[in-house]
Short mmCIF file of C-alpha atoms in Angstrom, two decimals:
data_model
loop_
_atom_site.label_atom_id
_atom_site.label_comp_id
_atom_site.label_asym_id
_atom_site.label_seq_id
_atom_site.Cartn_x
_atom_site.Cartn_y
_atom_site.Cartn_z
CA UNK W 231 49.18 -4.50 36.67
CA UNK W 232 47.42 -1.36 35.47
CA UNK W 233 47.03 1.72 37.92
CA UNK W 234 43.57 2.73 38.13
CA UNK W 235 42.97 6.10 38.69
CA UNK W 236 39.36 7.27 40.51
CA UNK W 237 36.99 8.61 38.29
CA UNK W 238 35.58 12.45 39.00
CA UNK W 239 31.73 13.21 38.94
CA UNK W 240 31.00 15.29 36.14
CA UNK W 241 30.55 18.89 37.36
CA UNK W 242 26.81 20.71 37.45
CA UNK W 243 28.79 22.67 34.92
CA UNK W 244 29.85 19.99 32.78
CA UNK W 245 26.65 18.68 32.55
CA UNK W 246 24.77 21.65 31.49
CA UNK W 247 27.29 22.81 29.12
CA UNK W 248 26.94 19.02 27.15
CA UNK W 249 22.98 19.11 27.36
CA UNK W 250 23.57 22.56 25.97
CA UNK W 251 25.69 21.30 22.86
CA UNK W 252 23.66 18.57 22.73
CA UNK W 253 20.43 20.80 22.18
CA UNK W 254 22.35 23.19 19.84
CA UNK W 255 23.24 19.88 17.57
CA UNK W 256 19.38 18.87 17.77
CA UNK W 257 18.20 22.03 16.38
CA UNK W 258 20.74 22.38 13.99
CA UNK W 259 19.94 19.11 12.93
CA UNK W 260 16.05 19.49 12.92
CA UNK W 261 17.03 23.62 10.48
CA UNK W 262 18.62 21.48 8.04
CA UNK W 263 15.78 18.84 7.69
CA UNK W 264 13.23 20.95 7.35
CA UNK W 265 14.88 22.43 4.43
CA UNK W 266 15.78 18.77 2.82
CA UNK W 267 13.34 17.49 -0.18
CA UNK W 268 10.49 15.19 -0.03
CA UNK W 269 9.89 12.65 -2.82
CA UNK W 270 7.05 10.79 -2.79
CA UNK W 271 6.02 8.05 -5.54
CA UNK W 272 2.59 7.97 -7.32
CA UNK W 273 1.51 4.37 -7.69
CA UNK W 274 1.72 3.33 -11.00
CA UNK W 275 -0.53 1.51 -13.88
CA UNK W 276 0.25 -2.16 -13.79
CA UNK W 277 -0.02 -2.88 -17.65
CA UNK W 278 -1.24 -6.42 -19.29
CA UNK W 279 0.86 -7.45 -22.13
CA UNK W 280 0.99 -10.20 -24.08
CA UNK W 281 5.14 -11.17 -23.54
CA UNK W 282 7.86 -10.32 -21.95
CA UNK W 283 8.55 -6.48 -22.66
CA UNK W 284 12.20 -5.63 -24.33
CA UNK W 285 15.01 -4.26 -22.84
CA UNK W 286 14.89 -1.73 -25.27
CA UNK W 287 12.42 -0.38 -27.63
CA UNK W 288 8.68 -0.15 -27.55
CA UNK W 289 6.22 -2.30 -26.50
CA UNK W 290 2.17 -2.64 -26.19
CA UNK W 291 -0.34 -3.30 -23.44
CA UNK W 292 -3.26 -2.32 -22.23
CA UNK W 293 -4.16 -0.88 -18.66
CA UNK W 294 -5.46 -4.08 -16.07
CA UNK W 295 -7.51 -3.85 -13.18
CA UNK W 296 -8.44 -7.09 -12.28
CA UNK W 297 -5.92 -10.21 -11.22
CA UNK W 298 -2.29 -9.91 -13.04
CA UNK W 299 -2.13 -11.77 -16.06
CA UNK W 300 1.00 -14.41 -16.52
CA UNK W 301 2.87 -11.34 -18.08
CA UNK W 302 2.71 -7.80 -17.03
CA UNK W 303 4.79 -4.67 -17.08
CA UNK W 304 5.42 -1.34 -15.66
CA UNK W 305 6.80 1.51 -17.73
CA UNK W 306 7.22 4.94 -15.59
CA UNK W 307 7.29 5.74 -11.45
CA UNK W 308 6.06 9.53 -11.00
CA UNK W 309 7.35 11.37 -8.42
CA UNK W 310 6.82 14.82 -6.92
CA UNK W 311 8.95 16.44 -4.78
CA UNK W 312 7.08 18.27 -1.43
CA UNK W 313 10.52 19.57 -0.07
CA UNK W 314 11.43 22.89 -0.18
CA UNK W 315 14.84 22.57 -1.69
CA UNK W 316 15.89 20.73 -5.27
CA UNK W 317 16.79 17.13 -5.29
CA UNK W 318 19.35 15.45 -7.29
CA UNK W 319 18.85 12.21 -8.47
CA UNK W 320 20.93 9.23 -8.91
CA UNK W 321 19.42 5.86 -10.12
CA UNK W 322 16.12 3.69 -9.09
CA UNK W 323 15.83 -0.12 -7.64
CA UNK W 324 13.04 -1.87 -7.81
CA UNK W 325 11.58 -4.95 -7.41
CA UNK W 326 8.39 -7.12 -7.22
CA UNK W 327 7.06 -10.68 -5.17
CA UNK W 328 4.39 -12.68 -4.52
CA UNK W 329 3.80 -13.68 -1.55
CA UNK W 330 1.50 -13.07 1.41
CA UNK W 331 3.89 -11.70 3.58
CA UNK W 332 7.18 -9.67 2.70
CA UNK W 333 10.50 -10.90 4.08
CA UNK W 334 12.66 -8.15 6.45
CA UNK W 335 14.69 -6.80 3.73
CA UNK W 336 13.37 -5.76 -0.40
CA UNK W 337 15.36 -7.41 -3.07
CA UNK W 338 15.70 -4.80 -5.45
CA UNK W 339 16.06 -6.81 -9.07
CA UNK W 340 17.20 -3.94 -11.44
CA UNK W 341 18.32 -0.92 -11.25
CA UNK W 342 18.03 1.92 -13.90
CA UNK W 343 20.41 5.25 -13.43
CA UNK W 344 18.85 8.35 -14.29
CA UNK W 345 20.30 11.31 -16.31
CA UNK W 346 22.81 13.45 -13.82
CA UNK W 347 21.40 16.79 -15.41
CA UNK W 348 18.02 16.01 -14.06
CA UNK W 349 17.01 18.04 -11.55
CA UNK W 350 13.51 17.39 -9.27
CA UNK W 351 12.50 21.08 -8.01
CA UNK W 352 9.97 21.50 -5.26
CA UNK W 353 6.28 21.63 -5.85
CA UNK W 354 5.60 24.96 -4.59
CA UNK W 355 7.94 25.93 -7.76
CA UNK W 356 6.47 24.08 -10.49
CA UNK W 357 2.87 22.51 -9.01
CA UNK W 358 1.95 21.03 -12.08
CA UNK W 359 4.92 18.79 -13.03
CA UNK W 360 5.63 15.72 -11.67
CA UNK W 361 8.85 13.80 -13.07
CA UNK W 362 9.30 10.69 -14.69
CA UNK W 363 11.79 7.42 -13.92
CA UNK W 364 11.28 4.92 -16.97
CA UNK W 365 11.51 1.54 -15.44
CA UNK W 366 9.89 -1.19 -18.00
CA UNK W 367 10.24 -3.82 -16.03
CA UNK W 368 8.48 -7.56 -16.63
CA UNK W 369 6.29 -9.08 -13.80
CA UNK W 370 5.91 -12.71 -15.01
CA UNK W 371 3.78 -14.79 -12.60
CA UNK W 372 3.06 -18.55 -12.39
CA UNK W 373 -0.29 -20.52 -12.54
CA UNK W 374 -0.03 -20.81 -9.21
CA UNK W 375 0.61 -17.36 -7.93
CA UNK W 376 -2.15 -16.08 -10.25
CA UNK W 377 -4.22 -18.63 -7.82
CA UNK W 378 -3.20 -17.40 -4.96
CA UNK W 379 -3.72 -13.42 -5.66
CA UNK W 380 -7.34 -14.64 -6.61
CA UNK W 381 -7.82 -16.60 -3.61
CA UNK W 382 -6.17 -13.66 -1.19
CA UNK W 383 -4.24 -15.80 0.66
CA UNK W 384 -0.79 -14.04 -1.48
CA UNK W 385 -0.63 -10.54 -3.10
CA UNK W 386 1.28 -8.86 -5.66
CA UNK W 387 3.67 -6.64 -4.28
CA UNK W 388 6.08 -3.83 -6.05
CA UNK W 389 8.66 -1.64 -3.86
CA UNK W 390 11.09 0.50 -5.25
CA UNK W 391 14.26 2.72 -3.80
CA UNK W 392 14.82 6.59 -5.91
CA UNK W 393 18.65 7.51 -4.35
CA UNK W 394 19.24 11.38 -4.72
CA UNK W 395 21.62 14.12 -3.40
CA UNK W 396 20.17 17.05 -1.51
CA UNK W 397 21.39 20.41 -1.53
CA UNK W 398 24.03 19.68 0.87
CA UNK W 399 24.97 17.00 -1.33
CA UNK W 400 24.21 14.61 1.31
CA UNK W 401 23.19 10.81 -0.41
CA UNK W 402 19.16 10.11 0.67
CA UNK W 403 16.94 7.40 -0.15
CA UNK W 404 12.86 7.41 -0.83
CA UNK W 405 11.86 4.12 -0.97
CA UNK W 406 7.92 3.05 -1.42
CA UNK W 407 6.30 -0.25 -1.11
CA UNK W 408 2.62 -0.79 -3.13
CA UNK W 409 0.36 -3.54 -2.94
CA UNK W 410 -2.03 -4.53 -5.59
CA UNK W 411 -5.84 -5.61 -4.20
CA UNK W 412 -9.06 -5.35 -5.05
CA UNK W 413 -10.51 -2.83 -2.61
CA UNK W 414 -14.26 -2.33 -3.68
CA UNK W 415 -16.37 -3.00 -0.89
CA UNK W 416 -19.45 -4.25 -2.96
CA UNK W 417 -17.50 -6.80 -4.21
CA UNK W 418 -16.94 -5.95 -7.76
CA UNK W 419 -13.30 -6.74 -9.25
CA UNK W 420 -11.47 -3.42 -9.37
CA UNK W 421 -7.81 -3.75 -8.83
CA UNK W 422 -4.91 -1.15 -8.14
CA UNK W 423 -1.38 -0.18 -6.45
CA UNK W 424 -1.95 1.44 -3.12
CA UNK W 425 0.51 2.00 -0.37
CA UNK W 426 -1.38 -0.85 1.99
CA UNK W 427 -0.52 -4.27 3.53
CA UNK W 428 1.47 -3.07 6.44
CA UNK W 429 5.11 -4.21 4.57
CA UNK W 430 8.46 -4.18 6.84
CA UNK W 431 9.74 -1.26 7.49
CA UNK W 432 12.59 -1.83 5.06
CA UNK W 433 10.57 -0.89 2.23
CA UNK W 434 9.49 2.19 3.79
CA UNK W 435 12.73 4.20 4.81
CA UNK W 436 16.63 3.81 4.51
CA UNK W 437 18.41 2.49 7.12
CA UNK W 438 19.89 5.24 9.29
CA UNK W 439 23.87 3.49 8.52
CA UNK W 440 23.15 3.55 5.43
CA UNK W 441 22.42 7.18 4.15
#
């Protein structure tokens, strides 16, 4: 049988001295994130073309604004960084559904890397640039699900994931989530991407475990 030994009450000392670490840690912490960049994604044109787009190579389409056609594409995801400090990045995911609700967890369908010589510098450096992911990625929809996004009972969704390293080298994750909806009030068909419809959180920010 194992000899249990009493256990002490931690010490008035004790205690103060961990809540003191504890609050050093915190604003350590809290120094090194304010320094960390901010990317933020620019919601993109949703182009109407006539097949699917290739792999490689160029391809034509114009600019849609009204419900998806059965084939559509999107070619570039802008980002800006609002950080203070450079970011790194590493490759994009992204993905697109139709449905009226989003399940817990995106399902990222491709992923592109990105150039490891690229380099994302804050916006208070260079205000006027904002940099460039080539995706070219085909959205084909059914009859059906071009029903449904006229109807509004299901919407056309399209969430993406940019990894980077920060300046401490440290893996992050911006991820975005845009819906596309017609959001004239006088009725009028005018479609676009906007970061709306209240998706899981998921699509908004990394798990904590995972970056």
């Amino acid at each position: 049988m194992a000899t249990r030994f009493p256990t002490r009450p931690s010490s008035p000392a004790a205690n103060a001295a961990m809540i003191s670490a504890n609050a050093g840690k915190f604003s350590a912490d809290a120094a090194v994130g304010i320094e960390l960049p901010i990317l933020r994604a620019f919601p993109s044109d949703l182009l109407s073309v006539d097949q699917p787009i290739p792999e490689n190579g160029a391809y034509g389409g114009g600019v849609n604004d009204s419900i998806p056609t059965k084939y559509s594409a999107i070619g570039y995801i802008n980002y800006k960084n609002y950080g203070r400090t450079p970011a790194f990045p590493i490759d994009f995911s992204g993905g697109w559904e139709v449905t009226a609700q989003l399940p817990d967890n995106p399902d990222y369908t491709k992923c592109v890397g990105i150039n490891h010589a690229v380099v994302y510098r804050p916006a208070s450096e260079d205000p006027e640039t904002n940099y460039s992911v080539g995706f070219h990625c085909t959205i084909e929809l059914t009859d059906q699900e071009i029903i449904e996004i006229s109807n509004g009972t299901s919407w056309l969704w399209f969430y993406g994931c940019l990894k980077f390293r920060d300046f401490m080298n440290t893996e992050q994750e911006s991820r975005f989530c845009w819906r596309w909806a017609n959001r004239n009030h006088d009725g009028s068909p005018f479609y676009f991407f906007a970061s709306d419809g209240n998706p899981p959180p998921a699509y908004l920010r990394a798990p904590k475990d995972n970056i």
